[in-house]
Amino acid sequence: MLFSELNIHAFRVVNDLGKAFPALNPAFVFIAEFFLYLMIVPIGLFLFVPKFRNRRLVLAALLTVIAALILRIGVAKLHSNLQPFAELPNVNQLVEKTVGNSFPSDHTILFFSLCTTFALFSKRFGWLWMLLGVLVGVSRIWVGVHYPADVIAGALTAIVSAILVHTAMARMSFAQHTERAGR
């Protein structure tokens, strides 16, 4: 099976679940369209709680989003495809979206940028943040606006960016700590 056939098949499996279980569609529409905006709540809380670690988390999240969006430019040049609803018949399209290159998924990049950053800062709840990222990615397929490859590429772009930012910030923090200790 070719990659494109596998991508379409995986899309059909997930997207057709919306036809088989229509009662779940409103929940997946909410997750696909509005879950990203709910991320503003923890970011806002972290900003207003006067702990240095929380402010570092917000800075790391912001830098990760910026890095991921820059990296996205290069990733988007590797492959191009329209949204499934623009290319395939009988797509269960549950949200409106303009037609354009859907590779990689911007929504997934933004959400995974935040979730991966939170996961790297919270060893205890890291798995939960990543699970939320997967849920948003699956929801973008469920509502018919992205192929699995779009979502996977978006998630990987964000994860790589988050790890790079987290590593760079840890090294800068270590260097500053070492410099202060040497004084």
mmCIF file of C-alpha atoms in Angstrom:
data_model
loop_
_atom_site.group_PDB
_atom_site.id
_atom_site.type_symbol
_atom_site.label_atom_id
_atom_site.label_comp_id
_atom_site.label_asym_id
_atom_site.label_seq_id
_atom_site.Cartn_x
_atom_site.Cartn_y
_atom_site.Cartn_z
ATOM 1 C CA MET A 1 0.000 0.000 0.000
ATOM 2 C CA LEU A 2 1.384 3.404 -0.975
ATOM 3 C CA PHE A 3 1.762 6.140 1.623
ATOM 4 C CA SER A 4 -1.014 8.237 0.059
ATOM 5 C CA GLU A 5 -3.362 5.239 0.072
ATOM 6 C CA LEU A 6 -2.523 4.523 3.707
ATOM 7 C CA ASN A 7 -3.099 8.191 4.582
ATOM 8 C CA ILE A 8 -6.503 8.167 2.869
ATOM 9 C CA HIS A 9 -7.448 4.834 4.446
ATOM 10 C CA ALA A 10 -6.530 6.052 7.947
ATOM 11 C CA PHE A 11 -8.461 9.264 7.284
ATOM 12 C CA ARG A 12 -11.543 7.279 6.242
ATOM 13 C CA VAL A 13 -11.360 5.074 9.343
ATOM 14 C CA VAL A 14 -11.380 8.081 11.698
ATOM 15 C CA ASN A 15 -13.655 10.380 9.679
ATOM 16 C CA ASP A 16 -16.255 7.655 9.134
ATOM 17 C CA LEU A 17 -16.560 7.268 12.911
ATOM 18 C CA GLY A 18 -18.470 10.545 12.786
ATOM 19 C CA LYS A 19 -21.021 8.862 10.536
ATOM 20 C CA ALA A 20 -21.203 5.767 12.742
ATOM 21 C CA PHE A 21 -21.419 7.733 16.018
ATOM 22 C CA PRO A 22 -23.075 11.066 15.173
ATOM 23 C CA ALA A 23 -23.853 11.779 18.837
ATOM 24 C CA LEU A 24 -20.102 12.338 19.361
ATOM 25 C CA ASN A 25 -19.823 14.900 16.555
ATOM 26 C CA PRO A 26 -20.614 17.989 18.688
ATOM 27 C CA ALA A 27 -17.878 17.013 21.159
ATOM 28 C CA PHE A 28 -15.327 16.536 18.380
ATOM 29 C CA VAL A 29 -16.338 19.808 16.724
ATOM 30 C CA PHE A 30 -15.812 21.572 20.061
ATOM 31 C CA ILE A 31 -12.421 19.915 20.547
ATOM 32 C CA ALA A 32 -11.321 20.604 16.963
ATOM 33 C CA GLU A 33 -12.424 24.226 16.907
ATOM 34 C CA PHE A 34 -12.273 25.585 20.459
ATOM 35 C CA PHE A 35 -9.972 23.460 22.644
ATOM 36 C CA LEU A 36 -6.988 25.535 21.557
ATOM 37 C CA TYR A 37 -8.609 28.639 23.033
ATOM 38 C CA LEU A 38 -9.037 26.876 26.371
ATOM 39 C CA MET A 39 -5.229 26.713 26.569
ATOM 40 C CA ILE A 40 -5.299 30.436 27.282
ATOM 41 C CA VAL A 41 -6.653 29.645 30.765
ATOM 42 C CA PRO A 42 -3.610 27.724 32.087
ATOM 43 C CA ILE A 43 -1.249 30.150 30.361
ATOM 44 C CA GLY A 44 -3.059 33.051 32.018
ATOM 45 C CA LEU A 45 -2.932 31.320 35.388
ATOM 46 C CA PHE A 46 0.776 30.607 35.005
ATOM 47 C CA LEU A 47 1.405 34.257 34.152
ATOM 48 C CA PHE A 48 -0.345 35.595 37.228
ATOM 49 C CA VAL A 49 1.044 33.129 39.744
ATOM 50 C CA PRO A 50 4.237 34.783 40.959
ATOM 51 C CA LYS A 51 6.578 31.828 40.577
ATOM 52 C CA PHE A 52 9.662 32.020 38.399
ATOM 53 C CA ARG A 53 9.049 28.479 37.117
ATOM 54 C CA ASN A 54 5.599 29.462 35.853
ATOM 55 C CA ARG A 55 6.956 32.478 34.014
ATOM 56 C CA ARG A 56 9.641 30.276 32.445
ATOM 57 C CA LEU A 57 6.889 27.913 31.321
ATOM 58 C CA VAL A 58 4.973 30.728 29.615
ATOM 59 C CA LEU A 59 8.174 31.989 27.970
ATOM 60 C CA ALA A 60 9.015 28.457 26.815
ATOM 61 C CA ALA A 61 5.502 28.019 25.394
ATOM 62 C CA LEU A 62 5.723 31.309 23.503
ATOM 63 C CA LEU A 63 9.184 30.511 22.127
ATOM 64 C CA THR A 64 8.041 27.017 21.153
ATOM 65 C CA VAL A 65 5.061 28.364 19.213
ATOM 66 C CA ILE A 66 7.332 30.824 17.388
ATOM 67 C CA ALA A 67 9.953 28.150 16.647
ATOM 68 C CA ALA A 68 7.303 25.674 15.467
ATOM 69 C CA LEU A 69 5.675 28.199 13.151
ATOM 70 C CA ILE A 70 9.071 29.016 11.642
ATOM 71 C CA LEU A 71 9.889 25.310 11.249
ATOM 72 C CA ARG A 72 6.437 24.819 9.702
ATOM 73 C CA ILE A 73 7.496 26.938 6.722
ATOM 74 C CA GLY A 74 10.189 24.397 5.838
ATOM 75 C CA VAL A 75 8.001 21.379 6.575
ATOM 76 C CA ALA A 76 5.223 22.746 4.331
ATOM 77 C CA LYS A 77 7.668 22.789 1.408
ATOM 78 C CA LEU A 78 8.201 19.031 1.727
ATOM 79 C CA HIS A 79 4.655 18.122 0.763
ATOM 80 C CA SER A 80 1.406 19.770 -0.235
ATOM 81 C CA ASN A 81 -2.178 18.592 -0.245
ATOM 82 C CA LEU A 82 -5.592 20.142 0.032
ATOM 83 C CA GLN A 83 -7.961 19.307 2.857
ATOM 84 C CA PRO A 84 -9.666 15.916 2.558
ATOM 85 C CA PHE A 85 -13.082 17.502 1.959
ATOM 86 C CA ALA A 86 -11.638 19.242 -1.124
ATOM 87 C CA GLU A 87 -10.064 16.076 -2.557
ATOM 88 C CA LEU A 88 -12.264 13.152 -1.563
ATOM 89 C CA PRO A 89 -15.934 12.293 -2.018
ATOM 90 C CA ASN A 90 -18.274 11.607 0.908
ATOM 91 C CA VAL A 91 -16.181 13.284 3.594
ATOM 92 C CA ASN A 92 -17.987 13.889 6.866
ATOM 93 C CA GLN A 93 -17.054 17.593 6.993
ATOM 94 C CA LEU A 94 -18.324 19.001 10.267
ATOM 95 C CA VAL A 95 -16.660 22.443 10.245
ATOM 96 C CA GLU A 96 -16.172 25.105 7.615
ATOM 97 C CA LYS A 97 -12.628 25.706 6.435
ATOM 98 C CA THR A 98 -11.139 27.498 3.463
ATOM 99 C CA VAL A 99 -9.378 25.296 0.959
ATOM 100 C CA GLY A 100 -5.585 25.457 0.912
ATOM 101 C CA ASN A 101 -2.507 23.430 1.775
ATOM 102 C CA SER A 102 -3.363 21.468 4.899
ATOM 103 C CA PHE A 103 0.128 20.031 5.413
ATOM 104 C CA PRO A 104 1.148 20.286 8.195
ATOM 105 C CA SER A 105 -1.835 21.066 10.417
ATOM 106 C CA ASP A 106 -1.400 24.545 11.922
ATOM 107 C CA HIS A 107 -3.949 23.791 14.615
ATOM 108 C CA THR A 108 -2.035 20.690 15.649
ATOM 109 C CA ILE A 109 1.248 22.616 15.605
ATOM 110 C CA LEU A 110 -0.122 25.266 17.959
ATOM 111 C CA PHE A 111 -1.802 22.810 20.309
ATOM 112 C CA PHE A 112 1.117 20.376 20.443
ATOM 113 C CA SER A 113 3.534 23.280 20.961
ATOM 114 C CA LEU A 114 1.688 24.205 24.138
ATOM 115 C CA CYS A 115 0.976 20.637 25.271
ATOM 116 C CA THR A 116 4.544 19.446 24.737
ATOM 117 C CA THR A 117 5.925 22.474 26.578
ATOM 118 C CA PHE A 118 3.574 21.803 29.489
ATOM 119 C CA ALA A 119 4.532 18.118 29.414
ATOM 120 C CA LEU A 120 8.237 18.948 29.577
ATOM 121 C CA PHE A 121 7.633 21.160 32.602
ATOM 122 C CA SER A 122 5.288 18.729 34.355
ATOM 123 C CA LYS A 123 6.662 15.220 34.644
ATOM 124 C CA ARG A 124 3.650 14.199 36.721
ATOM 125 C CA PHE A 125 0.974 15.311 34.243
ATOM 126 C CA GLY A 126 3.024 15.252 31.043
ATOM 127 C CA TRP A 127 1.209 12.211 29.701
ATOM 128 C CA LEU A 128 -2.128 13.995 30.142
ATOM 129 C CA TRP A 129 -0.961 17.001 28.118
ATOM 130 C CA MET A 130 0.243 14.719 25.326
ATOM 131 C CA LEU A 131 -3.040 12.808 25.419
ATOM 132 C CA LEU A 132 -4.897 16.116 24.958
ATOM 133 C CA GLY A 133 -2.659 16.861 21.981
ATOM 134 C CA VAL A 134 -3.526 13.518 20.412
ATOM 135 C CA LEU A 135 -7.219 14.140 21.074
ATOM 136 C CA VAL A 136 -7.080 17.481 19.243
ATOM 137 C CA GLY A 137 -5.184 15.881 16.352
ATOM 138 C CA VAL A 138 -7.731 13.077 16.038
ATOM 139 C CA SER A 139 -10.554 15.614 16.208
ATOM 140 C CA ARG A 140 -9.133 17.483 13.198
ATOM 141 C CA ILE A 141 -9.377 14.226 11.222
ATOM 142 C CA TRP A 142 -12.809 13.368 12.657
ATOM 143 C CA VAL A 143 -14.278 16.715 11.491
ATOM 144 C CA GLY A 144 -12.842 16.216 7.991
ATOM 145 C CA VAL A 145 -10.299 19.026 7.718
ATOM 146 C CA HIS A 146 -6.993 17.112 7.931
ATOM 147 C CA TYR A 147 -5.404 13.856 6.883
ATOM 148 C CA PRO A 148 -3.500 11.833 9.502
ATOM 149 C CA ALA A 149 -0.185 12.810 7.852
ATOM 150 C CA ASP A 150 -1.074 16.509 8.288
ATOM 151 C CA VAL A 151 -1.666 15.941 11.986
ATOM 152 C CA ILE A 152 1.418 13.758 12.510
ATOM 153 C CA ALA A 153 3.652 16.276 10.716
ATOM 154 C CA GLY A 154 2.163 19.088 12.803
ATOM 155 C CA ALA A 155 2.684 17.167 16.032
ATOM 156 C CA LEU A 156 6.288 16.254 15.172
ATOM 157 C CA THR A 157 7.059 19.850 14.165
ATOM 158 C CA ALA A 158 5.777 21.064 17.522
ATOM 159 C CA ILE A 159 7.451 18.326 19.565
ATOM 160 C CA VAL A 160 10.848 18.951 17.958
ATOM 161 C CA SER A 161 10.446 22.698 18.523
ATOM 162 C CA ALA A 162 9.452 22.215 22.168
ATOM 163 C CA ILE A 163 12.414 19.935 22.861
ATOM 164 C CA LEU A 164 14.833 22.370 21.217
ATOM 165 C CA VAL A 165 13.450 25.334 23.177
ATOM 166 C CA HIS A 166 13.369 23.378 26.445
ATOM 167 C CA THR A 167 16.962 22.207 25.955
ATOM 168 C CA ALA A 168 18.184 25.696 25.044
ATOM 169 C CA MET A 169 16.458 27.255 28.046
ATOM 170 C CA ALA A 170 17.861 24.596 30.383
ATOM 171 C CA ARG A 171 21.381 25.206 29.078
ATOM 172 C CA MET A 172 21.018 28.976 29.440
ATOM 173 C CA SER A 173 19.672 28.543 32.962
ATOM 174 C CA PHE A 174 22.565 26.216 33.851
ATOM 175 C CA ALA A 175 25.088 28.659 32.373
ATOM 176 C CA GLN A 176 23.585 31.563 34.322
ATOM 177 C CA HIS A 177 23.514 29.497 37.517
ATOM 178 C CA THR A 178 27.153 28.446 37.023
ATOM 179 C CA GLU A 179 28.172 32.025 36.275
ATOM 180 C CA ARG A 180 26.451 33.314 39.429
ATOM 181 C CA ALA A 181 28.011 30.551 41.551
ATOM 182 C CA GLY A 182 31.477 31.489 40.287
ATOM 183 C CA ARG A 183 31.175 35.103 41.432
#
